[in-house]
mmCIF file of C-alpha atoms in Angstrom:
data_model
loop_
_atom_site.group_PDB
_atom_site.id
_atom_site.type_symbol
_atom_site.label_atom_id
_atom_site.label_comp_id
_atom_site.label_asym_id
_atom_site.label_seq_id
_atom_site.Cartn_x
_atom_site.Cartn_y
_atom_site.Cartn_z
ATOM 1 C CA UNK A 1 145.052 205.498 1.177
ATOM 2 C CA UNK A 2 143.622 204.661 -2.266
ATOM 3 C CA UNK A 3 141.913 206.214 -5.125
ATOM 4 C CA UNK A 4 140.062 204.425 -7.411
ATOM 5 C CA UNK A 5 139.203 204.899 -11.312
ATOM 6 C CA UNK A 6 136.991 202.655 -12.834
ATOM 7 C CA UNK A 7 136.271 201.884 -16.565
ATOM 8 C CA UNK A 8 134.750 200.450 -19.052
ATOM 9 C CA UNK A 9 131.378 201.904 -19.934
ATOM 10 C CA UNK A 10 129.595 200.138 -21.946
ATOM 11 C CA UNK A 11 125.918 199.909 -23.780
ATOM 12 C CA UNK A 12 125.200 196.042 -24.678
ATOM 13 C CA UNK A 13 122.894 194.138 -25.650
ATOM 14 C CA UNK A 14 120.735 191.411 -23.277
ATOM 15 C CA UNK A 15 122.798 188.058 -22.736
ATOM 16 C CA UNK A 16 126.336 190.073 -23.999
ATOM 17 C CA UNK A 17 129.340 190.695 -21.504
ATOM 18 C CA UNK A 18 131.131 193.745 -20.294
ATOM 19 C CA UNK A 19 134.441 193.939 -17.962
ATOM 20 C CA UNK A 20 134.060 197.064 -16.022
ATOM 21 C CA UNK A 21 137.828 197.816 -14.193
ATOM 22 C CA UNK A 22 138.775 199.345 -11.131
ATOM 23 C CA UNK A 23 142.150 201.095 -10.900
ATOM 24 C CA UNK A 24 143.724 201.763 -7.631
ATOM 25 C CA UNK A 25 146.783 203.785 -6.772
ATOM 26 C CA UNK A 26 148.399 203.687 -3.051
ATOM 27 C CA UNK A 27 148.708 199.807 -1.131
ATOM 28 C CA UNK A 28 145.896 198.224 -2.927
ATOM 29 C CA UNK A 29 147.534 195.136 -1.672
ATOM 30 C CA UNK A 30 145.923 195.695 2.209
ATOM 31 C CA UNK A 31 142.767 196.342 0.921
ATOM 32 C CA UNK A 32 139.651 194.434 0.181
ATOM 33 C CA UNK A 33 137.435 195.304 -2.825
ATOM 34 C CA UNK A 34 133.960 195.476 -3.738
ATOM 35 C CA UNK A 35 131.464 196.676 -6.214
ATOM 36 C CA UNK A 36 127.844 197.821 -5.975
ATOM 37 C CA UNK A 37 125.501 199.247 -8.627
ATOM 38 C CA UNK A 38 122.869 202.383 -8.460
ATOM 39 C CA UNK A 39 120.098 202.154 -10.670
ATOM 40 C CA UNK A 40 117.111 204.389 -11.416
ATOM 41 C CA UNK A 41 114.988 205.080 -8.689
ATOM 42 C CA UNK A 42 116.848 202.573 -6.525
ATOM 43 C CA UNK A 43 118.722 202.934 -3.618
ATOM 44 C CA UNK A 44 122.775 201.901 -4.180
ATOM 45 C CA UNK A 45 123.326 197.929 -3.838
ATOM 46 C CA UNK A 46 125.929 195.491 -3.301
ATOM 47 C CA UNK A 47 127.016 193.491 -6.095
ATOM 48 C CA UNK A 48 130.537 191.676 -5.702
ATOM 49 C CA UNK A 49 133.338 191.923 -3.028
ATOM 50 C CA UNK A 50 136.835 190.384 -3.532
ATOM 51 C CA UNK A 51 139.070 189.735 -0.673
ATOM 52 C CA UNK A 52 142.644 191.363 -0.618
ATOM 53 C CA UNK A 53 145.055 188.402 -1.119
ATOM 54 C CA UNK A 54 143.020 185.011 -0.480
ATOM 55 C CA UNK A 55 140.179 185.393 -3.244
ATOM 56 C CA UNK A 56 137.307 184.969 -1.398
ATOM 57 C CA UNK A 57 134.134 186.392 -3.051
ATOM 58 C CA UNK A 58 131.139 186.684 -1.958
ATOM 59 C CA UNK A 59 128.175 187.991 -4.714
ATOM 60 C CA UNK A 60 124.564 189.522 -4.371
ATOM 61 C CA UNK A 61 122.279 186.758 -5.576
ATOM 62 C CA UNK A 62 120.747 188.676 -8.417
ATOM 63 C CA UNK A 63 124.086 188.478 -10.152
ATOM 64 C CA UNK A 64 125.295 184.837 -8.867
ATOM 65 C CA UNK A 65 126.493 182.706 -11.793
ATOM 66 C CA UNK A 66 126.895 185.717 -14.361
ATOM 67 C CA UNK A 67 128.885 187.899 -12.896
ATOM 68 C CA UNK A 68 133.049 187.120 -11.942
ATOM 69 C CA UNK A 69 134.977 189.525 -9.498
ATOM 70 C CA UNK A 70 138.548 189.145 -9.708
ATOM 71 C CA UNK A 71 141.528 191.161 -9.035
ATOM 72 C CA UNK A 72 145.170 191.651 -10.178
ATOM 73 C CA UNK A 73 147.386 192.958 -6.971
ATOM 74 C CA UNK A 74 150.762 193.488 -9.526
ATOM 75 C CA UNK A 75 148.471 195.463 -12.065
ATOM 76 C CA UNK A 76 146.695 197.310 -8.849
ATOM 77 C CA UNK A 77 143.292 196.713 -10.663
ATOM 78 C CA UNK A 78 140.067 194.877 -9.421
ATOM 79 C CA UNK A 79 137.783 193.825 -12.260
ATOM 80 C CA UNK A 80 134.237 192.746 -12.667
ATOM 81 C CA UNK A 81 133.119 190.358 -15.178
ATOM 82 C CA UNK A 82 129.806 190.597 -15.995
ATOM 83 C CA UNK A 83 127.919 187.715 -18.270
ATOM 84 C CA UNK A 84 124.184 186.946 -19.502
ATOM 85 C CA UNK A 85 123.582 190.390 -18.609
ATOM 86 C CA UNK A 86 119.945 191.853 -18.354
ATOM 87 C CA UNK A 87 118.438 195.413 -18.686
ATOM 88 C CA UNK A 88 117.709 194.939 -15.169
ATOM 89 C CA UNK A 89 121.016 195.449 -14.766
ATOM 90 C CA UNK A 90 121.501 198.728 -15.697
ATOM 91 C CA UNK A 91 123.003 200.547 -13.395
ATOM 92 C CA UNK A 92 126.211 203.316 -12.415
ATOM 93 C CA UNK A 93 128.710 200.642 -11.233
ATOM 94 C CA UNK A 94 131.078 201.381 -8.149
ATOM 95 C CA UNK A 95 134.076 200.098 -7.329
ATOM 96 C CA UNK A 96 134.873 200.528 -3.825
ATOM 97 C CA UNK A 97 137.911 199.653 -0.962
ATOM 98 C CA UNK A 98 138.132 199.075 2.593
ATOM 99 C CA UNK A 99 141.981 198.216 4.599
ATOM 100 C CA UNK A 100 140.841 194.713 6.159
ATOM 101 C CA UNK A 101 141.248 191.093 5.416
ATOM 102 C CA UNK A 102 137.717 190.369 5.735
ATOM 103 C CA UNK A 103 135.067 191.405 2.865
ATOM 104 C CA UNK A 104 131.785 193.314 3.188
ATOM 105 C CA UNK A 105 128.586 193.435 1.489
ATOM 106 C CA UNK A 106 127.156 196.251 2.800
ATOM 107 C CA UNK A 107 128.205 200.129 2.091
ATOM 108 C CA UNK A 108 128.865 201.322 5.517
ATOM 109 C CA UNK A 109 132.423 199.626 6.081
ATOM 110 C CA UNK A 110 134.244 200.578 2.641
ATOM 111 C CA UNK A 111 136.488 203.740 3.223
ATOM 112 C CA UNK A 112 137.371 204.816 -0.694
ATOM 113 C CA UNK A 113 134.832 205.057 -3.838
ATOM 114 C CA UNK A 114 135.289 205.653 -6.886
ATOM 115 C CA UNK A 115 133.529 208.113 -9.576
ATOM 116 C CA UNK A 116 131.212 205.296 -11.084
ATOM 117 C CA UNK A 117 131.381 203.840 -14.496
ATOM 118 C CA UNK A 118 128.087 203.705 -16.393
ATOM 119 C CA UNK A 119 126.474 200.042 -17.822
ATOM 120 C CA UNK A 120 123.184 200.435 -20.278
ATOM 121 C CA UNK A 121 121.810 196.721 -21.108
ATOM 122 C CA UNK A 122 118.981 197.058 -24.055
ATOM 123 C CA UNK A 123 116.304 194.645 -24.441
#
């Protein structure tokens, strides 16, 4: 089991960065990560996914080039770097876990969420 806390809320300006993080308690060592966004009006999407121990990403292709995923396993934290950013990308960001070597873009396999960390981009 893990729970995860994310931070790093942030308002921004178009083209400036955030780091959103994702802190995980329990054996965040046997679990893949990923991260998906829910905007306005939008149903919730996948953005990034990390694997547990190899680094494998894989990214949505709206944020491809801009946007980092990268994890610490000593610090138990999963972070998102997020570059060039664009009003369309505001969003409530989720960080999100599943126990398997394999990473997932879509919402169904991930077993542990966390509460969501707010990202406001003005134009």
């Amino acid at each position: 089991q893990v729970q995860l806390v994310e931070s790093g809320v942030g308002l921004v300006q178009a083209g400036g960065p955030l780091r959103p993080s994702c802190a995980a308690s329990g054996d965040f060592i046997n679990y893949a990560t990923g991260w998906f966004r829910l905007a306005p009006g939008k149903i919730r999407e996948f953005v990034a996914a990390i694997s547990r121990s190899t680094g494998i990403t894989r990214y949505a292709d709206s944020v491809k080039g801009r946007f980092t995923n990268s994890r610490d396993n000593a610090k138990n934290t999963a972070y998102l770097q997020m570059n060039s950013l664009k009003p369309e990308d505001t969003a409530v960001y989720y960080c999100a876990a599943v126990r398997s070597s394999y990473i997932f873009s879509s919402r169904s396999p991930y077993e542990h969420w966390g509460q969501g960390t707010q990202v406001t981009v003005s134009s």
